[in-house]
mmCIF file of C-alpha atoms in Angstrom:
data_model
loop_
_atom_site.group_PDB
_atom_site.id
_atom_site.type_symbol
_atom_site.label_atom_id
_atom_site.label_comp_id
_atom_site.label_asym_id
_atom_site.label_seq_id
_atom_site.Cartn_x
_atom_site.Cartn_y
_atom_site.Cartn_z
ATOM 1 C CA UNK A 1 60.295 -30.070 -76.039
ATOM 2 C CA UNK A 2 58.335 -27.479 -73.977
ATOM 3 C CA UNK A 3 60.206 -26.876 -70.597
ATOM 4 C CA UNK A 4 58.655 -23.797 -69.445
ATOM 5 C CA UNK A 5 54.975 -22.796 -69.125
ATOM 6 C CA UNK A 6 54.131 -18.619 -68.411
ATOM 7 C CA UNK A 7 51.226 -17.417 -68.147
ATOM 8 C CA UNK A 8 50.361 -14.010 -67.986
ATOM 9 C CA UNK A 9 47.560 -13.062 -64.883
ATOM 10 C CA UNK A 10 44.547 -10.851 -65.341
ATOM 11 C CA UNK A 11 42.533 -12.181 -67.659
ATOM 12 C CA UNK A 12 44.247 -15.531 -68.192
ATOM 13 C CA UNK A 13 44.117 -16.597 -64.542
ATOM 14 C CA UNK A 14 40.776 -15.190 -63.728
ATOM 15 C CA UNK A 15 38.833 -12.333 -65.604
ATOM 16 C CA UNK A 16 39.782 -10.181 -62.885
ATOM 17 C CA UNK A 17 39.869 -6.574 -65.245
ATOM 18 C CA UNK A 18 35.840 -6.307 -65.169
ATOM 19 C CA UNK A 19 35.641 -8.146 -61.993
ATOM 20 C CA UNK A 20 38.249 -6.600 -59.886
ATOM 21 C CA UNK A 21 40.380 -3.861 -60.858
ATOM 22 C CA UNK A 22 37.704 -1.867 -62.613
ATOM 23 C CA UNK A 23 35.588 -2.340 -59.525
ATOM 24 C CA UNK A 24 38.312 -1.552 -57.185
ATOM 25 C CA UNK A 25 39.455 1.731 -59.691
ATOM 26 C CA UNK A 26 35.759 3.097 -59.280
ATOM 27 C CA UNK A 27 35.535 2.528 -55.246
ATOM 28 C CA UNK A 28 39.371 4.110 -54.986
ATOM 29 C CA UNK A 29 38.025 7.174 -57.287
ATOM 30 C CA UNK A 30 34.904 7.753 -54.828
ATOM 31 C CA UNK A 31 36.545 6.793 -51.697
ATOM 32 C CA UNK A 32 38.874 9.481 -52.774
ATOM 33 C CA UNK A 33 36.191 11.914 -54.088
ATOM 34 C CA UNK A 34 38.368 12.224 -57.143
ATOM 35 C CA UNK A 35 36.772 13.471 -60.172
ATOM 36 C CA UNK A 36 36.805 9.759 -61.975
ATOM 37 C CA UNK A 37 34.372 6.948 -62.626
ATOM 38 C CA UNK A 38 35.378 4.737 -65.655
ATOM 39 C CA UNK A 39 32.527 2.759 -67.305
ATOM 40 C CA UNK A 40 32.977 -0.711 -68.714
ATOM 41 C CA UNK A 41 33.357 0.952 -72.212
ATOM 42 C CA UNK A 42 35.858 3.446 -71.309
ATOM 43 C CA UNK A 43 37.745 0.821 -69.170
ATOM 44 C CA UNK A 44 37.743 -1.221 -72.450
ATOM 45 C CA UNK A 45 40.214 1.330 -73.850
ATOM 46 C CA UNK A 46 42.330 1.448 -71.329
ATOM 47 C CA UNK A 47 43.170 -2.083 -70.571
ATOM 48 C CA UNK A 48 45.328 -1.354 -73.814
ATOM 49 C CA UNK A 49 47.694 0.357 -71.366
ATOM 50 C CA UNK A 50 49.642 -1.884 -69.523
ATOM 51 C CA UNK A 51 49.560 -1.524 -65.951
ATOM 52 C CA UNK A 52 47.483 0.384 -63.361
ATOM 53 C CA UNK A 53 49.772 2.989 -62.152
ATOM 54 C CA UNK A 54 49.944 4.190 -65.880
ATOM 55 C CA UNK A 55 46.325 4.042 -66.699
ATOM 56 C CA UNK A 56 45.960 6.614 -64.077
ATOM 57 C CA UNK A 57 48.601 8.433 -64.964
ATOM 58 C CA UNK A 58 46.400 8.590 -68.779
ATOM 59 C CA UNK A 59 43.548 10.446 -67.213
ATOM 60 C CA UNK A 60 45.941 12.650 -64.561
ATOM 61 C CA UNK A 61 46.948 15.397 -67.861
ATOM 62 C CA UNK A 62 48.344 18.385 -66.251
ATOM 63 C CA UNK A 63 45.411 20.538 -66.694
ATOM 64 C CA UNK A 64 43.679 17.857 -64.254
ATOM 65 C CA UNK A 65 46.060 17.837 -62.143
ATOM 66 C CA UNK A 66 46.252 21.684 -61.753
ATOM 67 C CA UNK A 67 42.281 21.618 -61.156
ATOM 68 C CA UNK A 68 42.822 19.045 -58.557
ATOM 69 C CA UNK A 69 45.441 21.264 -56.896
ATOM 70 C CA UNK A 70 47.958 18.124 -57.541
ATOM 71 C CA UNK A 71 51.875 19.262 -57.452
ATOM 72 C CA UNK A 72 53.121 16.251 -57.812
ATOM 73 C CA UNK A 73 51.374 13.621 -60.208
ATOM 74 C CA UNK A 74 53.545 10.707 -59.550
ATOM 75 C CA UNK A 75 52.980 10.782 -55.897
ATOM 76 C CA UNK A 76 49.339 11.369 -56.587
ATOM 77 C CA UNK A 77 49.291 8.026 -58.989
ATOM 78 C CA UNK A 78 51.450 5.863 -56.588
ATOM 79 C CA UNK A 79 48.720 6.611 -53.836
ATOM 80 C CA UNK A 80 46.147 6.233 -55.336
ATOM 81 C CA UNK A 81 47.311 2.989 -56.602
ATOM 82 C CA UNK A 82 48.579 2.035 -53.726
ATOM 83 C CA UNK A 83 44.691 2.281 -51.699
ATOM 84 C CA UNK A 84 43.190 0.452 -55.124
ATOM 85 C CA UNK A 85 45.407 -1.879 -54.662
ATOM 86 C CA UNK A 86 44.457 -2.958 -51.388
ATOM 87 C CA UNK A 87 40.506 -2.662 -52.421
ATOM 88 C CA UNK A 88 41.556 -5.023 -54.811
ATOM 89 C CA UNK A 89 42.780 -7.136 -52.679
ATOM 90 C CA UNK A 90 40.036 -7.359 -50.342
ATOM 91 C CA UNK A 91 37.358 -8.318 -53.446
ATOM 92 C CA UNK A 92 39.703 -11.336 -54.150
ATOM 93 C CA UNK A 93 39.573 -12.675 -50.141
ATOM 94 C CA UNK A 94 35.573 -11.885 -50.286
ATOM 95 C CA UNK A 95 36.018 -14.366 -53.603
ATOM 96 C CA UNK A 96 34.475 -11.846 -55.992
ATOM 97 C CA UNK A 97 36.585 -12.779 -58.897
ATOM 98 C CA UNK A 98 36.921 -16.003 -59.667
ATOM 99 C CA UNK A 99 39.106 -18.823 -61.660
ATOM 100 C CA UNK A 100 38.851 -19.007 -65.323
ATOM 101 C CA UNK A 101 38.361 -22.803 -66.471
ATOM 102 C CA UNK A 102 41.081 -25.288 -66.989
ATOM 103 C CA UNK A 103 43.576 -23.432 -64.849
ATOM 104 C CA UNK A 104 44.609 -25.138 -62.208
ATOM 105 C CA UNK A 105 44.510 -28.297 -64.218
ATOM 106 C CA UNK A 106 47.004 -27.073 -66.448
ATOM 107 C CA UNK A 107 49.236 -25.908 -63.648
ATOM 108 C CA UNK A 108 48.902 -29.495 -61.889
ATOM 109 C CA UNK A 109 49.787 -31.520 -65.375
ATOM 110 C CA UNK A 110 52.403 -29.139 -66.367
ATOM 111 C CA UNK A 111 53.958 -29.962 -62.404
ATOM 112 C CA UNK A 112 53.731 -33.517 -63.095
ATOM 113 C CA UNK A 113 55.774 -32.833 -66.602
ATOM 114 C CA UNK A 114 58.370 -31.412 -64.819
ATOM 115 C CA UNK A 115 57.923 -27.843 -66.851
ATOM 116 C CA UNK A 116 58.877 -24.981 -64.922
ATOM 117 C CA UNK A 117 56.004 -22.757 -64.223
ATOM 118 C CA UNK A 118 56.036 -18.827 -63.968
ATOM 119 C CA UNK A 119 53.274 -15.959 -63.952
ATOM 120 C CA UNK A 120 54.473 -13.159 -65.741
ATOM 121 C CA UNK A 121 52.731 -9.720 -65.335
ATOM 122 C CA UNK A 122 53.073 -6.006 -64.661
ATOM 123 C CA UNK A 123 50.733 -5.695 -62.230
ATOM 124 C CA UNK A 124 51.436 -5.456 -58.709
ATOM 125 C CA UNK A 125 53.476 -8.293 -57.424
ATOM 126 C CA UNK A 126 51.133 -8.493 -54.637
ATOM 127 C CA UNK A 127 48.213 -8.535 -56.796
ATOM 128 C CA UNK A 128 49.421 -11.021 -58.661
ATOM 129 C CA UNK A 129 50.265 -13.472 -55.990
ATOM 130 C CA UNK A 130 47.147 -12.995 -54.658
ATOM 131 C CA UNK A 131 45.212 -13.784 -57.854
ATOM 132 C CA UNK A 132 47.616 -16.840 -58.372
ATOM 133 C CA UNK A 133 46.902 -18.510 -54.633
ATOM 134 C CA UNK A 134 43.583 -17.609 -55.284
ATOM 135 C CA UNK A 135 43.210 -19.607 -58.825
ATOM 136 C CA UNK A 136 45.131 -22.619 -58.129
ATOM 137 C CA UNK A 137 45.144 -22.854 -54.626
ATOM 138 C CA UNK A 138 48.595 -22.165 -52.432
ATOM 139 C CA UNK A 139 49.992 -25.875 -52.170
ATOM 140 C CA UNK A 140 50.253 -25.223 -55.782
ATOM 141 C CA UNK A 141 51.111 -21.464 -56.167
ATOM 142 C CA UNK A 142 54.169 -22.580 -53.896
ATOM 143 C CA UNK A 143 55.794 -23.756 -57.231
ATOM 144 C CA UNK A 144 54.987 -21.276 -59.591
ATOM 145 C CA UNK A 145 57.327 -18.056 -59.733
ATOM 146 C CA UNK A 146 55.934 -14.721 -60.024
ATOM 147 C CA UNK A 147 57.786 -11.909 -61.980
ATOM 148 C CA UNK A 148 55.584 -8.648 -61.872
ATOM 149 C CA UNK A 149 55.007 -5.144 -61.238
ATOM 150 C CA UNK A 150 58.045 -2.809 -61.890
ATOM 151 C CA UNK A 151 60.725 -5.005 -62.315
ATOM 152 C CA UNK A 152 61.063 -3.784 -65.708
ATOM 153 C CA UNK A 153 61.349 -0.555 -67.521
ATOM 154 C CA UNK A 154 58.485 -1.023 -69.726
ATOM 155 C CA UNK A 155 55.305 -3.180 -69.924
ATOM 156 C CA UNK A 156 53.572 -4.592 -72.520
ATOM 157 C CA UNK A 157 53.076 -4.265 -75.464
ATOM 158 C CA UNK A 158 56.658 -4.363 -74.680
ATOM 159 C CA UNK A 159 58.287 -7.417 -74.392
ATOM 160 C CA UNK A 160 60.514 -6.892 -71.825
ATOM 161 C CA UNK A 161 58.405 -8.815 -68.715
ATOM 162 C CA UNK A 162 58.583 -11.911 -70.961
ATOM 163 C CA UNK A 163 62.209 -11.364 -71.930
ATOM 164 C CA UNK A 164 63.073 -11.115 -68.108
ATOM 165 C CA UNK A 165 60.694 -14.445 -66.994
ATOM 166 C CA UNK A 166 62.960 -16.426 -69.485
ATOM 167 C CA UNK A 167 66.252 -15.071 -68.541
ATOM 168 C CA UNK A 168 65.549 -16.146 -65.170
ATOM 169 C CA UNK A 169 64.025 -19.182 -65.957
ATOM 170 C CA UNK A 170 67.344 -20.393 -68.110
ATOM 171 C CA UNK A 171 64.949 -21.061 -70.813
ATOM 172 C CA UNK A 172 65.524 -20.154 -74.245
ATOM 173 C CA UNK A 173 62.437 -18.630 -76.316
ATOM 174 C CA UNK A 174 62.038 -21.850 -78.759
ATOM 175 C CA UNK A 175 61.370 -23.769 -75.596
ATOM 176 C CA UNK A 176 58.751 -21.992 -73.476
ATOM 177 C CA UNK A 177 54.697 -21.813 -73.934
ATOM 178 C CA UNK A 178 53.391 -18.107 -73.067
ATOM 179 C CA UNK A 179 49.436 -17.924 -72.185
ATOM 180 C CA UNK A 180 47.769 -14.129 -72.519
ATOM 181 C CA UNK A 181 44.750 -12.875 -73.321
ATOM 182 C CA UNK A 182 45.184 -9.755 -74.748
ATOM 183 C CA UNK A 183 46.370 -7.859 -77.679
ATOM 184 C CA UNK A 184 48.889 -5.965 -76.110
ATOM 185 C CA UNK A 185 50.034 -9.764 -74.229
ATOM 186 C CA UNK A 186 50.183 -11.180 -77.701
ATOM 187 C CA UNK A 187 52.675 -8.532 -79.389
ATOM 188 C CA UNK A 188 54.794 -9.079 -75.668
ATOM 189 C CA UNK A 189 54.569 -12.735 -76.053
ATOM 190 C CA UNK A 190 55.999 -12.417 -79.829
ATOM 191 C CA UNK A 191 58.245 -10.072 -79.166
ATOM 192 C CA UNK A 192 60.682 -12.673 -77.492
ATOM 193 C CA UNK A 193 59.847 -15.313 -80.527
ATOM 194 C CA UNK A 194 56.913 -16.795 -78.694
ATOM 195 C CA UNK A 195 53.594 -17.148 -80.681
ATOM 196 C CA UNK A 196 51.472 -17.538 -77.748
ATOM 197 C CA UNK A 197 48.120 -19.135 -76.905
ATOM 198 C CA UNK A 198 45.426 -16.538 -76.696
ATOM 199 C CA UNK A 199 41.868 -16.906 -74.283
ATOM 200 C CA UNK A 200 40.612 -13.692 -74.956
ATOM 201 C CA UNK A 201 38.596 -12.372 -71.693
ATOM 202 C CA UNK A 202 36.148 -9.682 -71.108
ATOM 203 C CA UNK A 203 37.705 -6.675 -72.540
ATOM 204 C CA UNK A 204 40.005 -7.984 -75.528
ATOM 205 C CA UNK A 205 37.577 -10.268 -77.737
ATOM 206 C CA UNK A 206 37.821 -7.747 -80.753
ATOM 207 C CA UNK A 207 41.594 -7.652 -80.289
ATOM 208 C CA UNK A 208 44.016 -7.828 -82.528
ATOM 209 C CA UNK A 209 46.003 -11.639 -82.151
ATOM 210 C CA UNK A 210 47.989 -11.265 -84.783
ATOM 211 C CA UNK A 211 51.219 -14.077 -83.914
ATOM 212 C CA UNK A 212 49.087 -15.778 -81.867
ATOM 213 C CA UNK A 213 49.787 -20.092 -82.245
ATOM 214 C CA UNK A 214 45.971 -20.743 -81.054
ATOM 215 C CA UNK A 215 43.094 -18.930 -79.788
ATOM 216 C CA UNK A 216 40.665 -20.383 -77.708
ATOM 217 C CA UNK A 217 37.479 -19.744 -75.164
ATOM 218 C CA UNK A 218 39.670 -20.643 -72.310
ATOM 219 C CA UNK A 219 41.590 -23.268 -71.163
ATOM 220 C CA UNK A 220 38.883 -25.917 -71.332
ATOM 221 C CA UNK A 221 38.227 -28.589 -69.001
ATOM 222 C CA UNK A 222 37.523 -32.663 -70.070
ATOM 223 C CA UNK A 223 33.825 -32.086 -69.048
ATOM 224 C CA UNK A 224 33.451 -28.631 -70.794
ATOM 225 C CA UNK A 225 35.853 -27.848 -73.383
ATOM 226 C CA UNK A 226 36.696 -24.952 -74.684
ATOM 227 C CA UNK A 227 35.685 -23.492 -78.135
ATOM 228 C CA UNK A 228 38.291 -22.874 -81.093
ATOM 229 C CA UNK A 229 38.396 -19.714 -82.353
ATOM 230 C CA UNK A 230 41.588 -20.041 -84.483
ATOM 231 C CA UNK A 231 44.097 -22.332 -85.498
ATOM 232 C CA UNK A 232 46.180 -20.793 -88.120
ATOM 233 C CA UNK A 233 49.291 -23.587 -87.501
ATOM 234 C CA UNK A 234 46.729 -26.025 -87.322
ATOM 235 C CA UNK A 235 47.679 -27.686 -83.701
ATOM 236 C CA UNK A 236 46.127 -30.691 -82.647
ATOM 237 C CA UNK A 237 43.368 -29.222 -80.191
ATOM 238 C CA UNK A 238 40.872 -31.521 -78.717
ATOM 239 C CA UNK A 239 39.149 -29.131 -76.571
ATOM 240 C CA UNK A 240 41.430 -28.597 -73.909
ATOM 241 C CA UNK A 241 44.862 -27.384 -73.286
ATOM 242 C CA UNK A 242 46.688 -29.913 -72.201
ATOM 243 C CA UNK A 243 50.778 -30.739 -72.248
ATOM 244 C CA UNK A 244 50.119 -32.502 -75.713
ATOM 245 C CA UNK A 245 49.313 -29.105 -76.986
ATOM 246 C CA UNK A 246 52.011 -27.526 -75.406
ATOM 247 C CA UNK A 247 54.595 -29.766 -76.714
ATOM 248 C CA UNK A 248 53.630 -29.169 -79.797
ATOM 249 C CA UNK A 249 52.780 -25.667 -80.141
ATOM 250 C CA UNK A 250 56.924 -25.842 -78.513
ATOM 251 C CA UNK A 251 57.482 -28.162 -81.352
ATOM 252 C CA UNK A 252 56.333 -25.998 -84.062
ATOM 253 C CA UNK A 253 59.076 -23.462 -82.933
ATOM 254 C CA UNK A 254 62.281 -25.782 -83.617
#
C-alpha cells in the first residue's frame, strides 16, 4: 500500500523554471546591473544544477568575481538570491505562473486516502510554499508538509531531500510515491529506492529518466488526460494519475 505521496515543486507543481525563476533571475541581474542575462537555452543547462543559490554561484568563477570587484562570493550569491527571490515571489501573487493539470486533484484524492502528503524541494522554503498555496489553494496546502531549501547538505541529483522527507514522514521507501520532473529529480527519487513518476516540463523533455516507474504529459485530468510517454513496468494508466496508479506503482515495489 502507498501511504505517502511527495512531490517535488518547480516543474511538477507548476512550470514555474521558464515562467518564474528564469524571469525573476533576468530582472534580479538588471535590477542589479550585473553582467548576466541567461537565455532560455542557456537556462536549459542550468536547471541541471539543483538549486538557485548554486546556479549563481556556476556563473560567479573567481575571475568574475574579481572583475566585479566581489570579495566575498557567497555573500554576493546569498543577496542576490535573496532580491530574486522576492521578484519571484511577486510574479506568483500577479498569477504569472500557473498550475500544471491534475494537481490539485491529486492532492484532494490522495487527502481523502488518508496518504500523507509532502513537497519536497531545494528551493527556497518560501518559494516553495508559495508555489504550493498557489497550485492547490491554502485550505489544502494546510495539509501538505514542505521540506525545502537548505535543510540538507546536498541537492539533487543527490538524494538526500528525499531521504530526509521520508525520515520525517515515518515512511519507509517501498511505501511512498515520489512525483519530479526532471532528470536530476529522477536519479534523487531512485536514489532512496523510489522509481518515480516523471511529467517532464519545459526544460527537461530530452532528459535522461532512466528509473523512472511512468512518464507522462502531466498529471492529467478526467476531461483532458494526459499522454503516455513510457511505461516500462507496464502500470495500469488510464490517462490520469489517480490513487489506483499510485497503489500500484507502491505495489510494484513490495
Amino acid at each position: 500500500m502507498a501511504r505517502a505521496l511527495i512531490l517535488d515543486c518547480d516543474g511538477v507543481l507548476a512550470n514555474t523554471e521558464r515562467d518564474g525563476h528564469l524571469v525573476a533571475f533576468n530582472h534580479m541581474f538588471d535590477e542589479l546591473d550585473l553582467p548576466f542575462h541567461w537565455t532560455e537555452s542557456e537556462y536549459a543547462e542550468l536547471v541541471k544544477i539543483g538549486g538557485g543559490k548554486e546556479r549563481l554561484a556556476s556563473v560567479l568563477s573567481p575571475e568574475v568575481a574579481r572583475t566585479l570587484g566581489i570579495t566575498d562570493p557567497a555573500a554576493a550569491v546569498a543577496s542576490w538570491h535573496r532580491r530574486k527571490t522576492d521578484i519571484y515571489l511577486e510574479l506568483l501573487r500577479d498569477g504569472t505562473i500557473t498550475a500544471r493539470p491534475g494537481v490539485r486533484r491529486l492532492v484532494e484524492e490522495a487527502l481523502e486516502a488518508g496518504l500523507r502528503i509532502a513537497v519536497a524541494s531545494t528551493s527556497a522554503e518560501l518559494s516553495v510554499l508559495s508555489v504550493l498555496r498557489h497550485a492547490i489553494e491554502p485550505s489544502l496546502a494546510r495539509h501538505v508538509r514542505v521540506f525545502a531549501g537548505d535543510i540538507v547538505p546536498h541537492k539533487k541529483p543527490a538524494p538526500d531531500i528525499y531521504a530526509y522527507a521520508l525520515r520525517a514522514l515515518f515512511v519507509p521507501s517501498h511505501e511512498a510515491v515520489i512525483i519530479e520532473d526532471s532528470g536530476i529529480g529522477c536519479k534523487a527519487a531512485c536514489g532512496v529506492g523510489v522509481p518515480p513518476i516523471i511529467t517532464p516540463s519545459s526544460y527537461t523533455g530530452d532528459d535522461d529518466f532512466t528509473g523512472a516507474a511512468l512518464v507522462v504529459s502531466d498529471l492529467g485530468e478526467p476531461d483532458s488526460p494526459a499522454t503516455l510517454l513510457s511505461n516500462p513496468r507496464n502500470l495500469p494508466f488510464r490517462g490520469i494519475v489517480d490513487i489506483p496508479l499510485v497503489t500500484a506503482i507502491a505495489s510494484c515495489m513490495q
